[in-house]
Amino acid sequence: MEGPKPLSFEEQVDLFASRGVKIKNKALAIKSIEDIGYYKLKAFSLPLSRVDVNKERLYNNIEFQDILNRFYSDKDLRISLLHCIEDIEVSIKTKIAYILGQKGAYYYLKFGNWCNRDKYCKYYLEDKEKSFKQKIYNRMQRSSSIELKDKKNLKNNKYPTIWLLVEILTFGDVTELLDLMSNNNRKLQVQVSQPSSSHMNSYS
């Protein structure tokens, strides 16, 4: 069965033009489709288009640059959000390591020490502890970190100190640990997270 015929990058630009998109710089349009892809750009063009009675998508007084602007605005927003999430993740990891590390490098290994025992029964916490330790071990096997290979940083040659542990945790792991934390440890997390005046001034 025959499918749609392949189009060159120039023909893809011509397809936009045939539907009413103004192409002021054809070379730039071709390069953009080469780098981004026709359907990706088409997705960003949809709010700028309409469908006629024949179900054909048409554009009125829309320039190709308008479509590119929408694409790059979305891309910039995504990058900014990722940076914000990364900053939050690093901060939370640091606070968790600081709070649990106050009681010892390997204090975290016993979930009953720091988890919310009022909210979770001991069997649930034991199961979580077991699965978490297995997760750590698996991550350790895949890690190329020199610090994680140094036996002085490991307990029983398997588990890293809390300060190294947080470096191999995902954001999902971190949120799970926060959910398990006792109320007292959560309060400490908030206290440690209070911004200093100098930190706040950096945003003014």
PDB file of C-alpha atoms in Angstrom:
ATOM      1  CA  MET A   1       0.000   0.000   0.000  1.00  0.00           C
ATOM      2  CA  GLU A   2       1.354   3.380  -1.014  1.00  0.00           C
ATOM      3  CA  GLY A   3       1.859   5.989   1.690  1.00  0.00           C
ATOM      4  CA  PRO A   4       2.634   9.696   1.518  1.00  0.00           C
ATOM      5  CA  LYS A   5       5.437  10.559  -0.864  1.00  0.00           C
ATOM      6  CA  PRO A   6       8.707  11.803   0.631  1.00  0.00           C
ATOM      7  CA  LEU A   7       9.388  15.515   0.225  1.00  0.00           C
ATOM      8  CA  SER A   8      12.709  17.306   0.153  1.00  0.00           C
ATOM      9  CA  PHE A   9      13.312  19.957   2.799  1.00  0.00           C
ATOM     10  CA  GLU A  10      12.685  22.631   0.181  1.00  0.00           C
ATOM     11  CA  GLU A  11       9.408  20.974  -0.808  1.00  0.00           C
ATOM     12  CA  GLN A  12       8.362  20.927   2.847  1.00  0.00           C
ATOM     13  CA  VAL A  13       8.932  24.681   2.981  1.00  0.00           C
ATOM     14  CA  ASP A  14       6.918  25.023  -0.220  1.00  0.00           C
ATOM     15  CA  LEU A  15       4.107  23.065   1.456  1.00  0.00           C
ATOM     16  CA  PHE A  16       3.963  25.640   4.239  1.00  0.00           C
ATOM     17  CA  ALA A  17       3.969  28.382   1.604  1.00  0.00           C
ATOM     18  CA  SER A  18       1.165  26.736  -0.394  1.00  0.00           C
ATOM     19  CA  ARG A  19      -1.011  26.872   2.724  1.00  0.00           C
ATOM     20  CA  GLY A  20      -0.502  30.577   3.249  1.00  0.00           C
ATOM     21  CA  VAL A  21       2.659  30.861   5.327  1.00  0.00           C
ATOM     22  CA  LYS A  22       4.825  33.754   4.171  1.00  0.00           C
ATOM     23  CA  ILE A  23       8.432  32.717   3.588  1.00  0.00           C
ATOM     24  CA  LYS A  24      10.705  35.769   3.640  1.00  0.00           C
ATOM     25  CA  ASN A  25      13.959  33.840   3.942  1.00  0.00           C
ATOM     26  CA  LYS A  26      13.679  30.506   2.186  1.00  0.00           C
ATOM     27  CA  ALA A  27      17.230  29.416   3.022  1.00  0.00           C
ATOM     28  CA  LEU A  28      16.547  29.964   6.725  1.00  0.00           C
ATOM     29  CA  ALA A  29      13.236  28.108   6.478  1.00  0.00           C
ATOM     30  CA  ILE A  30      14.910  25.121   4.808  1.00  0.00           C
ATOM     31  CA  LYS A  31      17.672  25.055   7.434  1.00  0.00           C
ATOM     32  CA  SER A  32      15.085  25.277  10.213  1.00  0.00           C
ATOM     33  CA  ILE A  33      13.154  22.298   8.892  1.00  0.00           C
ATOM     34  CA  GLU A  34      16.413  20.378   8.495  1.00  0.00           C
ATOM     35  CA  ASP A  35      17.267  21.037  12.155  1.00  0.00           C
ATOM     36  CA  ILE A  36      13.835  20.891  13.790  1.00  0.00           C
ATOM     37  CA  GLY A  37      11.610  18.844  11.519  1.00  0.00           C
ATOM     38  CA  TYR A  38       8.455  19.617   9.569  1.00  0.00           C
ATOM     39  CA  TYR A  39       5.957  18.064  11.971  1.00  0.00           C
ATOM     40  CA  LYS A  40       7.512  19.646  15.036  1.00  0.00           C
ATOM     41  CA  LEU A  41       7.149  23.082  13.439  1.00  0.00           C
ATOM     42  CA  LYS A  42       3.693  22.219  12.172  1.00  0.00           C
ATOM     43  CA  ALA A  43       2.629  21.446  15.756  1.00  0.00           C
ATOM     44  CA  PHE A  44       3.666  24.951  16.808  1.00  0.00           C
ATOM     45  CA  SER A  45       1.879  26.453  13.832  1.00  0.00           C
ATOM     46  CA  LEU A  46      -1.538  24.962  14.643  1.00  0.00           C
ATOM     47  CA  PRO A  47      -2.768  27.801  16.903  1.00  0.00           C
ATOM     48  CA  LEU A  48      -1.946  30.200  14.067  1.00  0.00           C
ATOM     49  CA  SER A  49      -3.979  28.291  11.489  1.00  0.00           C
ATOM     50  CA  ARG A  50      -7.568  27.418  10.617  1.00  0.00           C
ATOM     51  CA  VAL A  51      -9.225  24.484   8.880  1.00  0.00           C
ATOM     52  CA  ASP A  52     -11.417  25.287   5.855  1.00  0.00           C
ATOM     53  CA  VAL A  53     -14.590  23.501   4.703  1.00  0.00           C
ATOM     54  CA  ASN A  54     -12.461  21.004   2.783  1.00  0.00           C
ATOM     55  CA  LYS A  55     -10.565  20.195   5.985  1.00  0.00           C
ATOM     56  CA  GLU A  56      -7.445  21.818   4.604  1.00  0.00           C
ATOM     57  CA  ARG A  57      -5.252  23.671   7.080  1.00  0.00           C
ATOM     58  CA  LEU A  58      -4.654  27.271   6.030  1.00  0.00           C
ATOM     59  CA  TYR A  59      -2.681  30.224   7.370  1.00  0.00           C
ATOM     60  CA  ASN A  60      -3.608  33.869   6.915  1.00  0.00           C
ATOM     61  CA  ASN A  61      -0.880  36.513   7.057  1.00  0.00           C
ATOM     62  CA  ILE A  62       1.381  34.249   9.103  1.00  0.00           C
ATOM     63  CA  GLU A  63       5.120  34.402   8.587  1.00  0.00           C
ATOM     64  CA  PHE A  64       7.380  31.391   8.952  1.00  0.00           C
ATOM     65  CA  GLN A  65       9.321  33.407  11.535  1.00  0.00           C
ATOM     66  CA  ASP A  66       6.163  33.506  13.704  1.00  0.00           C
ATOM     67  CA  ILE A  67       6.222  29.716  13.854  1.00  0.00           C
ATOM     68  CA  LEU A  68       9.928  29.702  14.679  1.00  0.00           C
ATOM     69  CA  ASN A  69       9.363  32.263  17.435  1.00  0.00           C
ATOM     70  CA  ARG A  70       6.752  30.023  19.054  1.00  0.00           C
ATOM     71  CA  PHE A  71       9.098  27.039  18.892  1.00  0.00           C
ATOM     72  CA  TYR A  72      12.057  28.857  20.451  1.00  0.00           C
ATOM     73  CA  SER A  73       9.910  30.514  23.128  1.00  0.00           C
ATOM     74  CA  ASP A  74       8.679  27.093  24.193  1.00  0.00           C
ATOM     75  CA  LYS A  75      12.213  25.705  24.108  1.00  0.00           C
ATOM     76  CA  ASP A  76      13.546  28.562  26.263  1.00  0.00           C
ATOM     77  CA  LEU A  77      10.726  28.056  28.767  1.00  0.00           C
ATOM     78  CA  ARG A  78      11.463  24.333  29.017  1.00  0.00           C
ATOM     79  CA  ILE A  79      15.165  25.002  29.584  1.00  0.00           C
ATOM     80  CA  SER A  80      14.379  27.573  32.286  1.00  0.00           C
ATOM     81  CA  LEU A  81      12.032  25.149  34.042  1.00  0.00           C
ATOM     82  CA  LEU A  82      14.629  22.386  33.903  1.00  0.00           C
ATOM     83  CA  HIS A  83      17.207  24.707  35.472  1.00  0.00           C
ATOM     84  CA  CYS A  84      14.754  25.601  38.248  1.00  0.00           C
ATOM     85  CA  ILE A  85      13.931  21.954  38.909  1.00  0.00           C
ATOM     86  CA  GLU A  86      17.623  21.084  38.961  1.00  0.00           C
ATOM     87  CA  ASP A  87      18.324  23.853  41.490  1.00  0.00           C
ATOM     88  CA  ILE A  88      15.483  22.626  43.708  1.00  0.00           C
ATOM     89  CA  GLU A  89      16.662  19.021  43.412  1.00  0.00           C
ATOM     90  CA  VAL A  90      20.250  19.875  44.376  1.00  0.00           C
ATOM     91  CA  SER A  91      19.077  21.984  47.309  1.00  0.00           C
ATOM     92  CA  ILE A  92      16.778  19.275  48.693  1.00  0.00           C
ATOM     93  CA  LYS A  93      19.473  16.619  48.319  1.00  0.00           C
ATOM     94  CA  THR A  94      21.932  18.790  50.222  1.00  0.00           C
ATOM     95  CA  LYS A  95      19.428  19.384  53.038  1.00  0.00           C
ATOM     96  CA  ILE A  96      18.574  15.669  53.336  1.00  0.00           C
ATOM     97  CA  ALA A  97      22.263  14.761  53.497  1.00  0.00           C
ATOM     98  CA  TYR A  98      22.881  17.454  56.116  1.00  0.00           C
ATOM     99  CA  ILE A  99      19.967  16.440  58.364  1.00  0.00           C
ATOM    100  CA  LEU A 100      20.470  12.665  58.239  1.00  0.00           C
ATOM    101  CA  GLY A 101      24.251  13.043  58.263  1.00  0.00           C
ATOM    102  CA  GLN A 102      24.093  14.748  61.665  1.00  0.00           C
ATOM    103  CA  LYS A 103      23.357  11.320  63.174  1.00  0.00           C
ATOM    104  CA  GLY A 104      26.057   9.496  61.225  1.00  0.00           C
ATOM    105  CA  ALA A 105      27.262   8.676  57.730  1.00  0.00           C
ATOM    106  CA  TYR A 106      25.173   5.492  57.530  1.00  0.00           C
ATOM    107  CA  TYR A 107      22.276   6.490  59.780  1.00  0.00           C
ATOM    108  CA  TYR A 108      19.978   6.565  56.755  1.00  0.00           C
ATOM    109  CA  LEU A 109      20.313   2.797  56.236  1.00  0.00           C
ATOM    110  CA  LYS A 110      17.906   2.074  59.089  1.00  0.00           C
ATOM    111  CA  PHE A 111      14.617   3.557  57.950  1.00  0.00           C
ATOM    112  CA  GLY A 112      13.132   3.139  61.414  1.00  0.00           C
ATOM    113  CA  ASN A 113      15.614   5.759  62.628  1.00  0.00           C
ATOM    114  CA  TRP A 114      14.304   8.669  60.601  1.00  0.00           C
ATOM    115  CA  CYS A 115      11.036   7.688  58.911  1.00  0.00           C
ATOM    116  CA  ASN A 116       7.530   8.554  60.068  1.00  0.00           C
ATOM    117  CA  ARG A 117       6.614   5.583  62.263  1.00  0.00           C
ATOM    118  CA  ASP A 118       3.269   7.137  63.140  1.00  0.00           C
ATOM    119  CA  LYS A 119       2.243   7.142  59.491  1.00  0.00           C
ATOM    120  CA  TYR A 120       3.881   3.909  58.313  1.00  0.00           C
ATOM    121  CA  CYS A 121       3.967   0.509  60.015  1.00  0.00           C
ATOM    122  CA  LYS A 122       7.339  -1.121  60.641  1.00  0.00           C
ATOM    123  CA  TYR A 123       6.731  -3.843  58.027  1.00  0.00           C
ATOM    124  CA  TYR A 124       6.107  -1.251  55.342  1.00  0.00           C
ATOM    125  CA  LEU A 125       9.269   0.605  56.324  1.00  0.00           C
ATOM    126  CA  GLU A 126      11.264  -2.633  56.365  1.00  0.00           C
ATOM    127  CA  ASP A 127      10.056  -3.374  52.833  1.00  0.00           C
ATOM    128  CA  LYS A 128      10.933   0.157  51.708  1.00  0.00           C
ATOM    129  CA  GLU A 129      14.356  -0.120  53.329  1.00  0.00           C
ATOM    130  CA  LYS A 130      15.067  -3.411  51.565  1.00  0.00           C
ATOM    131  CA  SER A 131      14.019  -2.150  48.134  1.00  0.00           C
ATOM    132  CA  PHE A 132      15.915   1.121  48.644  1.00  0.00           C
ATOM    133  CA  LYS A 133      19.115  -0.712  49.551  1.00  0.00           C
ATOM    134  CA  GLN A 134      18.771  -2.851  46.439  1.00  0.00           C
ATOM    135  CA  LYS A 135      18.268   0.303  44.369  1.00  0.00           C
ATOM    136  CA  ILE A 136      21.415   1.820  45.882  1.00  0.00           C
ATOM    137  CA  TYR A 137      23.411  -1.315  45.166  1.00  0.00           C
ATOM    138  CA  ASN A 138      22.268  -1.369  41.531  1.00  0.00           C
ATOM    139  CA  ARG A 139      23.165   2.296  41.080  1.00  0.00           C
ATOM    140  CA  MET A 140      26.561   1.683  42.660  1.00  0.00           C
ATOM    141  CA  GLN A 141      27.301  -1.055  40.148  1.00  0.00           C
ATOM    142  CA  ARG A 142      26.601   1.295  37.245  1.00  0.00           C
ATOM    143  CA  SER A 143      28.385   4.314  38.679  1.00  0.00           C
ATOM    144  CA  SER A 144      31.850   5.317  37.466  1.00  0.00           C
ATOM    145  CA  SER A 145      32.454   7.665  40.419  1.00  0.00           C
ATOM    146  CA  ILE A 146      35.901   7.232  41.970  1.00  0.00           C
ATOM    147  CA  GLU A 147      34.513   8.230  45.375  1.00  0.00           C
ATOM    148  CA  LEU A 148      31.901   5.484  45.197  1.00  0.00           C
ATOM    149  CA  LYS A 149      34.611   2.915  44.455  1.00  0.00           C
ATOM    150  CA  ASP A 150      36.684   3.951  47.486  1.00  0.00           C
ATOM    151  CA  LYS A 151      36.048   1.436  50.281  1.00  0.00           C
ATOM    152  CA  LYS A 152      36.557   4.025  53.004  1.00  0.00           C
ATOM    153  CA  ASN A 153      33.359   5.682  51.785  1.00  0.00           C
ATOM    154  CA  LEU A 154      31.357   2.450  51.906  1.00  0.00           C
ATOM    155  CA  LYS A 155      29.714   0.332  54.568  1.00  0.00           C
ATOM    156  CA  ASN A 156      30.139  -3.407  54.043  1.00  0.00           C
ATOM    157  CA  ASN A 157      31.646  -2.506  50.644  1.00  0.00           C
ATOM    158  CA  LYS A 158      28.092  -1.803  49.427  1.00  0.00           C
ATOM    159  CA  TYR A 159      26.508   1.347  50.775  1.00  0.00           C
ATOM    160  CA  PRO A 160      27.901   4.886  50.427  1.00  0.00           C
ATOM    161  CA  THR A 161      27.864   7.629  53.029  1.00  0.00           C
ATOM    162  CA  ILE A 162      24.751   9.794  53.024  1.00  0.00           C
ATOM    163  CA  TRP A 163      26.727  12.642  51.449  1.00  0.00           C
ATOM    164  CA  LEU A 164      27.678  10.482  48.462  1.00  0.00           C
ATOM    165  CA  LEU A 165      24.331   8.727  48.341  1.00  0.00           C
ATOM    166  CA  VAL A 166      22.400  11.844  47.399  1.00  0.00           C
ATOM    167  CA  GLU A 167      24.570  12.255  44.298  1.00  0.00           C
ATOM    168  CA  ILE A 168      23.162   9.063  42.770  1.00  0.00           C
ATOM    169  CA  LEU A 169      19.532   9.651  43.717  1.00  0.00           C
ATOM    170  CA  THR A 170      16.958  10.756  41.164  1.00  0.00           C
ATOM    171  CA  PHE A 171      14.386  13.451  41.841  1.00  0.00           C
ATOM    172  CA  GLY A 172      11.823  10.664  42.241  1.00  0.00           C
ATOM    173  CA  ASP A 173      14.002   9.014  44.902  1.00  0.00           C
ATOM    174  CA  VAL A 174      14.295  12.316  46.741  1.00  0.00           C
ATOM    175  CA  THR A 175      10.536  12.928  46.827  1.00  0.00           C
ATOM    176  CA  GLU A 176      10.027   9.376  48.101  1.00  0.00           C
ATOM    177  CA  LEU A 177      12.488   9.958  50.954  1.00  0.00           C
ATOM    178  CA  LEU A 178      10.771  13.232  51.839  1.00  0.00           C
ATOM    179  CA  ASP A 179       7.433  11.444  51.958  1.00  0.00           C
ATOM    180  CA  LEU A 180       8.855   8.827  54.337  1.00  0.00           C
ATOM    181  CA  MET A 181      10.567  11.348  56.633  1.00  0.00           C
ATOM    182  CA  SER A 182       9.313  11.904  60.166  1.00  0.00           C
ATOM    183  CA  ASN A 183       7.580  15.191  60.898  1.00  0.00           C
ATOM    184  CA  ASN A 184      10.514  16.309  63.024  1.00  0.00           C
ATOM    185  CA  ASN A 185      12.977  15.723  60.182  1.00  0.00           C
ATOM    186  CA  ARG A 186      10.678  17.590  57.807  1.00  0.00           C
ATOM    187  CA  LYS A 187      10.629  20.549  60.168  1.00  0.00           C
ATOM    188  CA  LEU A 188      14.416  20.479  60.251  1.00  0.00           C
ATOM    189  CA  GLN A 189      14.392  20.395  56.445  1.00  0.00           C
ATOM    190  CA  VAL A 190      12.349  23.601  56.393  1.00  0.00           C
ATOM    191  CA  GLN A 191      14.565  25.289  58.992  1.00  0.00           C
ATOM    192  CA  VAL A 192      17.742  24.435  57.110  1.00  0.00           C
ATOM    193  CA  SER A 193      16.109  25.680  53.896  1.00  0.00           C
ATOM    194  CA  GLN A 194      15.365  29.165  55.251  1.00  0.00           C
ATOM    195  CA  PRO A 195      17.168  31.597  52.896  1.00  0.00           C
ATOM    196  CA  SER A 196      19.677  34.008  54.326  1.00  0.00           C
ATOM    197  CA  SER A 197      19.277  37.753  53.806  1.00  0.00           C
ATOM    198  CA  SER A 198      22.292  37.791  51.495  1.00  0.00           C
ATOM    199  CA  HIS A 199      20.740  35.006  49.417  1.00  0.00           C
ATOM    200  CA  MET A 200      17.466  36.898  49.163  1.00  0.00           C
ATOM    201  CA  ASN A 201      19.295  40.095  48.210  1.00  0.00           C
ATOM    202  CA  SER A 202      20.840  38.311  45.247  1.00  0.00           C
ATOM    203  CA  TYR A 203      17.359  38.227  43.672  1.00  0.00           C
ATOM    204  CA  SER A 204      16.633  41.913  44.198  1.00  0.00           C
TER     205      SER A 204
END
